Amino acid sequence: MSKPVIIFDLDGTLVDTAPDLMASLNHTIEAEGLQPVGYDDMTHLVGQGAKMMIQRAFTLRERSLDETTLARLLDRFIAHYRAGMPGKSKPYPGLVAALDRLRGAGCTLAVCTNKLEGLARPLLEGLGLSGYFAAVTGGDSFSMRKPDAGHILGTLQRAGKPGEPALMIGDSINDILAAKNAGIASIAVPFGYSDVDVRSLGADRIIEHFDELTLELVEGLIAENLARRIFRAL
């Protein structure tokens, strides 16, 4: 079997971005007189990109939001977030060692996030992580995004590995559903921003720390996923 492609979500999986996302969101909604959100709100707000985060914040505060205002607020959010990047965002414990370990074993690494690609790339660059990834795709990279399988398939294409054995790692239902829709294996992490218990997401495995992310685990899960697909096809 070829060495696998390991695809990571970004916010809540690779990097703890909550402090900076919250700061930029509060800066944005302040312009419309909304009360700031707190950390307890972030698991519900994060996961579908900045536009959806703003919309959800207005819903949370029981305020209506028209498209013209949303477009203006999205520009405000992007400007504030980009200006402060990377801010207080930081990789999760054990991540860099895991990336080194997997790349050293011959794996191809990629990022598939619903964050705008134009925000994902400079964040990874600012944290010194961009060199690890053969492809970085965002919520605006294609005409679809997670949980649509096309987002993962497009990421594999950009990484130069279409059709290769792959696995998705993420913290939310969008990540796990995208993996299922694309027919690939998945790992969930519990330290991100899911608004439900990650054990309910249906991932093939849950890891508590990136120390657990080994080539042996990845290849085993991919083999199990392939066996299940063959069995169902019989």
PDB file of C-alpha atoms in Angstrom:
ATOM      1  CA  MET A   1       0.000   0.000   0.000  1.00  0.00           C
ATOM      2  CA  SER A   2       1.239   3.492  -0.822  1.00  0.00           C
ATOM      3  CA  LYS A   3       2.122   5.711   2.094  1.00  0.00           C
ATOM      4  CA  PRO A   4      -1.131   7.430   3.121  1.00  0.00           C
ATOM      5  CA  VAL A   5      -2.290  10.991   2.754  1.00  0.00           C
ATOM      6  CA  ILE A   6      -3.258  12.425   6.141  1.00  0.00           C
ATOM      7  CA  ILE A   7      -5.699  15.325   5.920  1.00  0.00           C
ATOM      8  CA  PHE A   8      -6.176  17.633   8.886  1.00  0.00           C
ATOM      9  CA  ASP A   9      -8.876  20.091   9.795  1.00  0.00           C
ATOM     10  CA  LEU A  10      -7.387  23.370  11.051  1.00  0.00           C
ATOM     11  CA  ASP A  11      -9.354  25.180  13.773  1.00  0.00           C
ATOM     12  CA  GLY A  12      -9.732  22.963  16.810  1.00  0.00           C
ATOM     13  CA  THR A  13      -7.618  20.184  15.297  1.00  0.00           C
ATOM     14  CA  LEU A  14      -4.200  21.449  14.267  1.00  0.00           C
ATOM     15  CA  VAL A  15      -4.357  24.785  16.050  1.00  0.00           C
ATOM     16  CA  ASP A  16      -6.219  26.231  19.023  1.00  0.00           C
ATOM     17  CA  THR A  17      -7.535  29.390  17.370  1.00  0.00           C
ATOM     18  CA  ALA A  18     -10.440  30.123  19.728  1.00  0.00           C
ATOM     19  CA  PRO A  19      -8.900  33.191  21.444  1.00  0.00           C
ATOM     20  CA  ASP A  20      -8.281  34.998  18.152  1.00  0.00           C
ATOM     21  CA  LEU A  21     -11.520  33.929  16.508  1.00  0.00           C
ATOM     22  CA  MET A  22     -13.444  35.162  19.535  1.00  0.00           C
ATOM     23  CA  ALA A  23     -11.569  38.469  19.628  1.00  0.00           C
ATOM     24  CA  SER A  24     -12.231  39.119  15.943  1.00  0.00           C
ATOM     25  CA  LEU A  25     -15.859  38.049  16.193  1.00  0.00           C
ATOM     26  CA  ASN A  26     -16.480  40.326  19.159  1.00  0.00           C
ATOM     27  CA  HIS A  27     -14.746  43.194  17.352  1.00  0.00           C
ATOM     28  CA  THR A  28     -17.041  42.527  14.396  1.00  0.00           C
ATOM     29  CA  ILE A  29     -20.388  42.268  16.155  1.00  0.00           C
ATOM     30  CA  GLU A  30     -19.589  45.219  18.416  1.00  0.00           C
ATOM     31  CA  ALA A  31     -20.138  47.419  15.366  1.00  0.00           C
ATOM     32  CA  GLU A  32     -23.812  46.388  15.420  1.00  0.00           C
ATOM     33  CA  GLY A  33     -24.237  46.750  19.172  1.00  0.00           C
ATOM     34  CA  LEU A  34     -24.275  43.040  20.004  1.00  0.00           C
ATOM     35  CA  GLN A  35     -23.050  41.767  23.345  1.00  0.00           C
ATOM     36  CA  PRO A  36     -19.759  39.874  23.116  1.00  0.00           C
ATOM     37  CA  VAL A  37     -19.646  36.098  22.988  1.00  0.00           C
ATOM     38  CA  GLY A  38     -17.619  33.971  25.409  1.00  0.00           C
ATOM     39  CA  TYR A  39     -15.587  30.781  25.245  1.00  0.00           C
ATOM     40  CA  ASP A  40     -18.630  28.686  26.110  1.00  0.00           C
ATOM     41  CA  ASP A  41     -20.278  29.895  22.904  1.00  0.00           C
ATOM     42  CA  MET A  42     -17.372  29.047  20.606  1.00  0.00           C
ATOM     43  CA  THR A  43     -18.120  25.336  20.150  1.00  0.00           C
ATOM     44  CA  HIS A  44     -21.467  26.311  18.632  1.00  0.00           C
ATOM     45  CA  LEU A  45     -20.123  29.202  16.563  1.00  0.00           C
ATOM     46  CA  VAL A  46     -16.972  27.708  14.980  1.00  0.00           C
ATOM     47  CA  GLY A  47     -16.876  25.175  12.173  1.00  0.00           C
ATOM     48  CA  GLN A  48     -18.402  26.637   9.005  1.00  0.00           C
ATOM     49  CA  GLY A  49     -16.137  29.607   8.391  1.00  0.00           C
ATOM     50  CA  ALA A  50     -16.238  33.275   9.356  1.00  0.00           C
ATOM     51  CA  LYS A  51     -19.468  34.086   7.526  1.00  0.00           C
ATOM     52  CA  MET A  52     -21.408  31.394   9.339  1.00  0.00           C
ATOM     53  CA  MET A  53     -19.781  32.350  12.633  1.00  0.00           C
ATOM     54  CA  ILE A  54     -21.132  35.887  12.282  1.00  0.00           C
ATOM     55  CA  GLN A  55     -24.573  34.605  11.321  1.00  0.00           C
ATOM     56  CA  ARG A  56     -24.640  32.265  14.299  1.00  0.00           C
ATOM     57  CA  ALA A  57     -23.600  35.068  16.635  1.00  0.00           C
ATOM     58  CA  PHE A  58     -26.559  37.152  15.458  1.00  0.00           C
ATOM     59  CA  THR A  59     -28.872  34.170  15.939  1.00  0.00           C
ATOM     60  CA  LEU A  60     -27.440  33.657  19.414  1.00  0.00           C
ATOM     61  CA  ARG A  61     -28.247  37.263  20.250  1.00  0.00           C
ATOM     62  CA  GLU A  62     -31.675  36.985  18.582  1.00  0.00           C
ATOM     63  CA  ARG A  63     -30.904  39.650  16.012  1.00  0.00           C
ATOM     64  CA  SER A  64     -31.740  39.599  12.303  1.00  0.00           C
ATOM     65  CA  LEU A  65     -28.994  40.064   9.727  1.00  0.00           C
ATOM     66  CA  ASP A  66     -29.380  41.074   6.088  1.00  0.00           C
ATOM     67  CA  GLU A  67     -26.920  40.147   3.339  1.00  0.00           C
ATOM     68  CA  THR A  68     -25.571  43.684   2.904  1.00  0.00           C
ATOM     69  CA  THR A  69     -24.726  43.983   6.590  1.00  0.00           C
ATOM     70  CA  LEU A  70     -23.272  40.477   6.624  1.00  0.00           C
ATOM     71  CA  ALA A  71     -20.934  41.276   3.730  1.00  0.00           C
ATOM     72  CA  ARG A  72     -19.714  44.424   5.499  1.00  0.00           C
ATOM     73  CA  LEU A  73     -19.203  42.579   8.778  1.00  0.00           C
ATOM     74  CA  LEU A  74     -17.342  39.761   7.047  1.00  0.00           C
ATOM     75  CA  ASP A  75     -14.873  42.298   5.645  1.00  0.00           C
ATOM     76  CA  ARG A  76     -14.492  43.761   9.139  1.00  0.00           C
ATOM     77  CA  PHE A  77     -13.857  40.318  10.623  1.00  0.00           C
ATOM     78  CA  ILE A  78     -11.285  39.344   7.987  1.00  0.00           C
ATOM     79  CA  ALA A  79      -9.367  42.615   8.329  1.00  0.00           C
ATOM     80  CA  HIS A  80      -9.179  42.308  12.118  1.00  0.00           C
ATOM     81  CA  TYR A  81      -8.311  38.621  12.131  1.00  0.00           C
ATOM     82  CA  ARG A  82      -5.626  38.902   9.454  1.00  0.00           C
ATOM     83  CA  ALA A  83      -4.024  41.937  11.108  1.00  0.00           C
ATOM     84  CA  GLY A  84      -3.563  40.093  14.399  1.00  0.00           C
ATOM     85  CA  MET A  85      -2.400  36.792  12.963  1.00  0.00           C
ATOM     86  CA  PRO A  86      -1.176  34.464  14.416  1.00  0.00           C
ATOM     87  CA  GLY A  87      -2.044  36.213  17.680  1.00  0.00           C
ATOM     88  CA  LYS A  88      -2.607  33.812  20.571  1.00  0.00           C
ATOM     89  CA  SER A  89      -3.310  30.832  18.313  1.00  0.00           C
ATOM     90  CA  LYS A  90      -0.980  27.892  18.866  1.00  0.00           C
ATOM     91  CA  PRO A  91      -0.561  24.286  17.728  1.00  0.00           C
ATOM     92  CA  TYR A  92      -1.980  21.651  20.029  1.00  0.00           C
ATOM     93  CA  PRO A  93       0.485  19.725  22.204  1.00  0.00           C
ATOM     94  CA  GLY A  94       2.398  17.051  20.345  1.00  0.00           C
ATOM     95  CA  LEU A  95       1.349  18.264  16.907  1.00  0.00           C
ATOM     96  CA  VAL A  96       4.732  19.296  15.531  1.00  0.00           C
ATOM     97  CA  ALA A  97       6.359  16.064  16.679  1.00  0.00           C
ATOM     98  CA  ALA A  98       3.533  14.106  15.020  1.00  0.00           C
ATOM     99  CA  LEU A  99       3.934  16.015  11.753  1.00  0.00           C
ATOM    100  CA  ASP A 100       7.671  15.359  11.788  1.00  0.00           C
ATOM    101  CA  ARG A 101       7.092  11.684  12.556  1.00  0.00           C
ATOM    102  CA  LEU A 102       4.537  11.160   9.802  1.00  0.00           C
ATOM    103  CA  ARG A 103       6.351  13.163   7.155  1.00  0.00           C
ATOM    104  CA  GLY A 104       9.548  11.322   8.029  1.00  0.00           C
ATOM    105  CA  ALA A 105       7.693   8.048   7.447  1.00  0.00           C
ATOM    106  CA  GLY A 106       6.797   9.144   3.915  1.00  0.00           C
ATOM    107  CA  CYS A 107       3.229  10.330   4.460  1.00  0.00           C
ATOM    108  CA  THR A 108       1.773  13.233   2.510  1.00  0.00           C
ATOM    109  CA  LEU A 109       0.111  15.829   4.751  1.00  0.00           C
ATOM    110  CA  ALA A 110      -2.664  18.248   3.790  1.00  0.00           C
ATOM    111  CA  VAL A 111      -5.137  20.675   5.355  1.00  0.00           C
ATOM    112  CA  CYS A 112      -8.850  20.748   4.521  1.00  0.00           C
ATOM    113  CA  THR A 113     -10.653  23.485   6.455  1.00  0.00           C
ATOM    114  CA  ASN A 114     -13.863  25.459   6.111  1.00  0.00           C
ATOM    115  CA  LYS A 115     -11.857  28.543   7.076  1.00  0.00           C
ATOM    116  CA  LEU A 116     -11.213  30.848   4.132  1.00  0.00           C
ATOM    117  CA  GLU A 117      -8.086  29.722   2.311  1.00  0.00           C
ATOM    118  CA  GLY A 118      -6.784  33.288   2.419  1.00  0.00           C
ATOM    119  CA  LEU A 119      -6.864  33.136   6.226  1.00  0.00           C
ATOM    120  CA  ALA A 120      -5.715  29.535   6.624  1.00  0.00           C
ATOM    121  CA  ARG A 121      -2.491  29.953   4.668  1.00  0.00           C
ATOM    122  CA  PRO A 122      -1.077  32.999   6.506  1.00  0.00           C
ATOM    123  CA  LEU A 123      -2.045  31.462   9.855  1.00  0.00           C
ATOM    124  CA  LEU A 124      -0.066  28.311   9.068  1.00  0.00           C
ATOM    125  CA  GLU A 125       2.809  30.409   7.770  1.00  0.00           C
ATOM    126  CA  GLY A 126       2.801  32.579  10.889  1.00  0.00           C
ATOM    127  CA  LEU A 127       3.000  29.482  13.071  1.00  0.00           C
ATOM    128  CA  GLY A 128       5.787  27.946  10.989  1.00  0.00           C
ATOM    129  CA  LEU A 129       3.603  25.025   9.894  1.00  0.00           C
ATOM    130  CA  SER A 130       2.964  25.677   6.202  1.00  0.00           C
ATOM    131  CA  GLY A 131       6.000  23.738   5.006  1.00  0.00           C
ATOM    132  CA  TYR A 132       4.535  20.477   6.251  1.00  0.00           C
ATOM    133  CA  PHE A 133       1.556  20.460   3.897  1.00  0.00           C
ATOM    134  CA  ALA A 134       1.386  19.506   0.242  1.00  0.00           C
ATOM    135  CA  ALA A 135      -1.996  21.242  -0.051  1.00  0.00           C
ATOM    136  CA  VAL A 136      -4.086  23.688   1.965  1.00  0.00           C
ATOM    137  CA  THR A 137      -7.697  24.115   0.914  1.00  0.00           C
ATOM    138  CA  GLY A 138     -10.344  26.310   2.505  1.00  0.00           C
ATOM    139  CA  GLY A 139     -14.064  26.811   2.476  1.00  0.00           C
ATOM    140  CA  ASP A 140     -13.767  29.003  -0.605  1.00  0.00           C
ATOM    141  CA  SER A 141     -11.267  26.842  -2.542  1.00  0.00           C
ATOM    142  CA  PHE A 142     -13.969  24.913  -4.401  1.00  0.00           C
ATOM    143  CA  SER A 143     -17.673  25.200  -5.135  1.00  0.00           C
ATOM    144  CA  MET A 144     -18.324  22.905  -2.158  1.00  0.00           C
ATOM    145  CA  ARG A 145     -16.927  22.424   1.321  1.00  0.00           C
ATOM    146  CA  LYS A 146     -17.039  19.932   4.184  1.00  0.00           C
ATOM    147  CA  PRO A 147     -19.075  17.844   4.775  1.00  0.00           C
ATOM    148  CA  ASP A 148     -19.245  17.499   0.982  1.00  0.00           C
ATOM    149  CA  ALA A 149     -16.882  14.759  -0.222  1.00  0.00           C
ATOM    150  CA  GLY A 150     -15.734  17.052  -3.021  1.00  0.00           C
ATOM    151  CA  HIS A 151     -13.759  19.157  -0.557  1.00  0.00           C
ATOM    152  CA  ILE A 152     -11.646  16.172   0.490  1.00  0.00           C
ATOM    153  CA  LEU A 153     -11.342  14.847  -3.054  1.00  0.00           C
ATOM    154  CA  GLY A 154     -10.267  18.279  -4.256  1.00  0.00           C
ATOM    155  CA  THR A 155      -7.682  18.446  -1.484  1.00  0.00           C
ATOM    156  CA  LEU A 156      -6.246  15.084  -2.544  1.00  0.00           C
ATOM    157  CA  GLN A 157      -6.106  16.355  -6.125  1.00  0.00           C
ATOM    158  CA  ARG A 158      -4.216  19.496  -5.115  1.00  0.00           C
ATOM    159  CA  ALA A 159      -1.828  17.406  -3.038  1.00  0.00           C
ATOM    160  CA  GLY A 160      -1.050  15.394  -6.167  1.00  0.00           C
ATOM    161  CA  LYS A 161      -2.489  12.231  -4.595  1.00  0.00           C
ATOM    162  CA  PRO A 162      -5.913  11.583  -6.153  1.00  0.00           C
ATOM    163  CA  GLY A 163      -7.157   8.102  -5.393  1.00  0.00           C
ATOM    164  CA  GLU A 164      -4.415   7.392  -2.851  1.00  0.00           C
ATOM    165  CA  PRO A 165      -5.144   5.864   0.589  1.00  0.00           C
ATOM    166  CA  ALA A 166      -6.190   8.706   2.885  1.00  0.00           C
ATOM    167  CA  LEU A 167      -7.459   9.535   6.350  1.00  0.00           C
ATOM    168  CA  MET A 168      -9.178  12.647   7.747  1.00  0.00           C
ATOM    169  CA  ILE A 169      -8.503  14.036  11.224  1.00  0.00           C
ATOM    170  CA  GLY A 170     -10.901  16.569  12.715  1.00  0.00           C
ATOM    171  CA  ASP A 171     -12.849  17.777  15.716  1.00  0.00           C
ATOM    172  CA  SER A 172     -16.362  18.182  14.325  1.00  0.00           C
ATOM    173  CA  ILE A 173     -19.220  16.431  12.582  1.00  0.00           C
ATOM    174  CA  ASN A 174     -18.319  18.185   9.313  1.00  0.00           C
ATOM    175  CA  ASP A 175     -14.909  16.502   9.307  1.00  0.00           C
ATOM    176  CA  ILE A 176     -16.187  13.018  10.089  1.00  0.00           C
ATOM    177  CA  LEU A 177     -19.107  13.268   7.655  1.00  0.00           C
ATOM    178  CA  ALA A 178     -16.796  14.541   4.926  1.00  0.00           C
ATOM    179  CA  ALA A 179     -14.555  11.514   5.466  1.00  0.00           C
ATOM    180  CA  LYS A 180     -17.518   9.134   5.326  1.00  0.00           C
ATOM    181  CA  ASN A 181     -18.861  10.827   2.212  1.00  0.00           C
ATOM    182  CA  ALA A 182     -15.453  10.519   0.560  1.00  0.00           C
ATOM    183  CA  GLY A 183     -15.128   6.880   1.615  1.00  0.00           C
ATOM    184  CA  ILE A 184     -11.995   7.384   3.700  1.00  0.00           C
ATOM    185  CA  ALA A 185     -11.071   6.587   7.309  1.00  0.00           C
ATOM    186  CA  SER A 186     -11.322   9.179  10.062  1.00  0.00           C
ATOM    187  CA  ILE A 187      -9.926  10.138  13.455  1.00  0.00           C
ATOM    188  CA  ALA A 188     -11.639  12.554  15.839  1.00  0.00           C
ATOM    189  CA  VAL A 189      -9.910  14.673  18.477  1.00  0.00           C
ATOM    190  CA  PRO A 190     -11.793  15.710  21.640  1.00  0.00           C
ATOM    191  CA  PHE A 191      -9.905  18.923  22.389  1.00  0.00           C
ATOM    192  CA  GLY A 192     -11.451  21.033  19.618  1.00  0.00           C
ATOM    193  CA  TYR A 193     -14.716  22.905  19.172  1.00  0.00           C
ATOM    194  CA  SER A 194     -17.383  20.257  18.660  1.00  0.00           C
ATOM    195  CA  ASP A 195     -20.681  21.197  20.296  1.00  0.00           C
ATOM    196  CA  VAL A 196     -21.432  17.502  20.878  1.00  0.00           C
ATOM    197  CA  ASP A 197     -19.418  14.683  22.418  1.00  0.00           C
ATOM    198  CA  VAL A 198     -16.957  13.524  19.736  1.00  0.00           C
ATOM    199  CA  ARG A 199     -17.773   9.921  20.644  1.00  0.00           C
ATOM    200  CA  SER A 200     -21.134  10.483  18.958  1.00  0.00           C
ATOM    201  CA  LEU A 201     -19.610  11.532  15.631  1.00  0.00           C
ATOM    202  CA  GLY A 202     -18.894   8.025  14.354  1.00  0.00           C
ATOM    203  CA  ALA A 203     -15.167   8.413  13.700  1.00  0.00           C
ATOM    204  CA  ASP A 204     -13.105   5.258  13.251  1.00  0.00           C
ATOM    205  CA  ARG A 205     -10.939   6.250  16.207  1.00  0.00           C
ATOM    206  CA  ILE A 206     -10.599   8.991  18.814  1.00  0.00           C
ATOM    207  CA  ILE A 207      -7.165  10.113  19.973  1.00  0.00           C
ATOM    208  CA  GLU A 208      -6.673  12.190  23.102  1.00  0.00           C
ATOM    209  CA  HIS A 209      -3.207  13.502  22.163  1.00  0.00           C
ATOM    210  CA  PHE A 210      -1.099  13.724  19.015  1.00  0.00           C
ATOM    211  CA  ASP A 211       1.421  11.375  20.626  1.00  0.00           C
ATOM    212  CA  GLU A 212      -1.043   8.634  19.665  1.00  0.00           C
ATOM    213  CA  LEU A 213      -0.948   9.546  15.970  1.00  0.00           C
ATOM    214  CA  THR A 214       1.425   7.015  14.423  1.00  0.00           C
ATOM    215  CA  LEU A 215       1.904   5.570  10.960  1.00  0.00           C
ATOM    216  CA  GLU A 216       0.828   2.184  12.310  1.00  0.00           C
ATOM    217  CA  LEU A 217      -2.480   3.610  13.576  1.00  0.00           C
ATOM    218  CA  VAL A 218      -3.178   5.440  10.319  1.00  0.00           C
ATOM    219  CA  GLU A 219      -2.381   2.471   8.095  1.00  0.00           C
ATOM    220  CA  GLY A 220      -4.420   0.155  10.323  1.00  0.00           C
ATOM    221  CA  LEU A 221      -7.502   2.380  10.149  1.00  0.00           C
ATOM    222  CA  ILE A 222      -7.175   2.756   6.379  1.00  0.00           C
ATOM    223  CA  ALA A 223      -6.921  -1.019   5.985  1.00  0.00           C
ATOM    224  CA  GLU A 224      -9.989  -1.537   8.194  1.00  0.00           C
ATOM    225  CA  ASN A 225     -11.943   1.031   6.197  1.00  0.00           C
ATOM    226  CA  LEU A 226     -10.989  -0.636   2.923  1.00  0.00           C
ATOM    227  CA  ALA A 227     -12.017  -4.054   4.275  1.00  0.00           C
ATOM    228  CA  ARG A 228     -15.422  -2.690   5.310  1.00  0.00           C
ATOM    229  CA  ARG A 229     -15.980  -1.168   1.877  1.00  0.00           C
ATOM    230  CA  ILE A 230     -15.083  -4.435   0.140  1.00  0.00           C
ATOM    231  CA  PHE A 231     -17.373  -6.415   2.462  1.00  0.00           C
ATOM    232  CA  ARG A 232     -20.301  -4.072   1.791  1.00  0.00           C
ATOM    233  CA  ALA A 233     -19.734  -4.396  -1.943  1.00  0.00           C
ATOM    234  CA  LEU A 234     -19.985  -8.197  -1.863  1.00  0.00           C
TER     235      LEU A 234
END
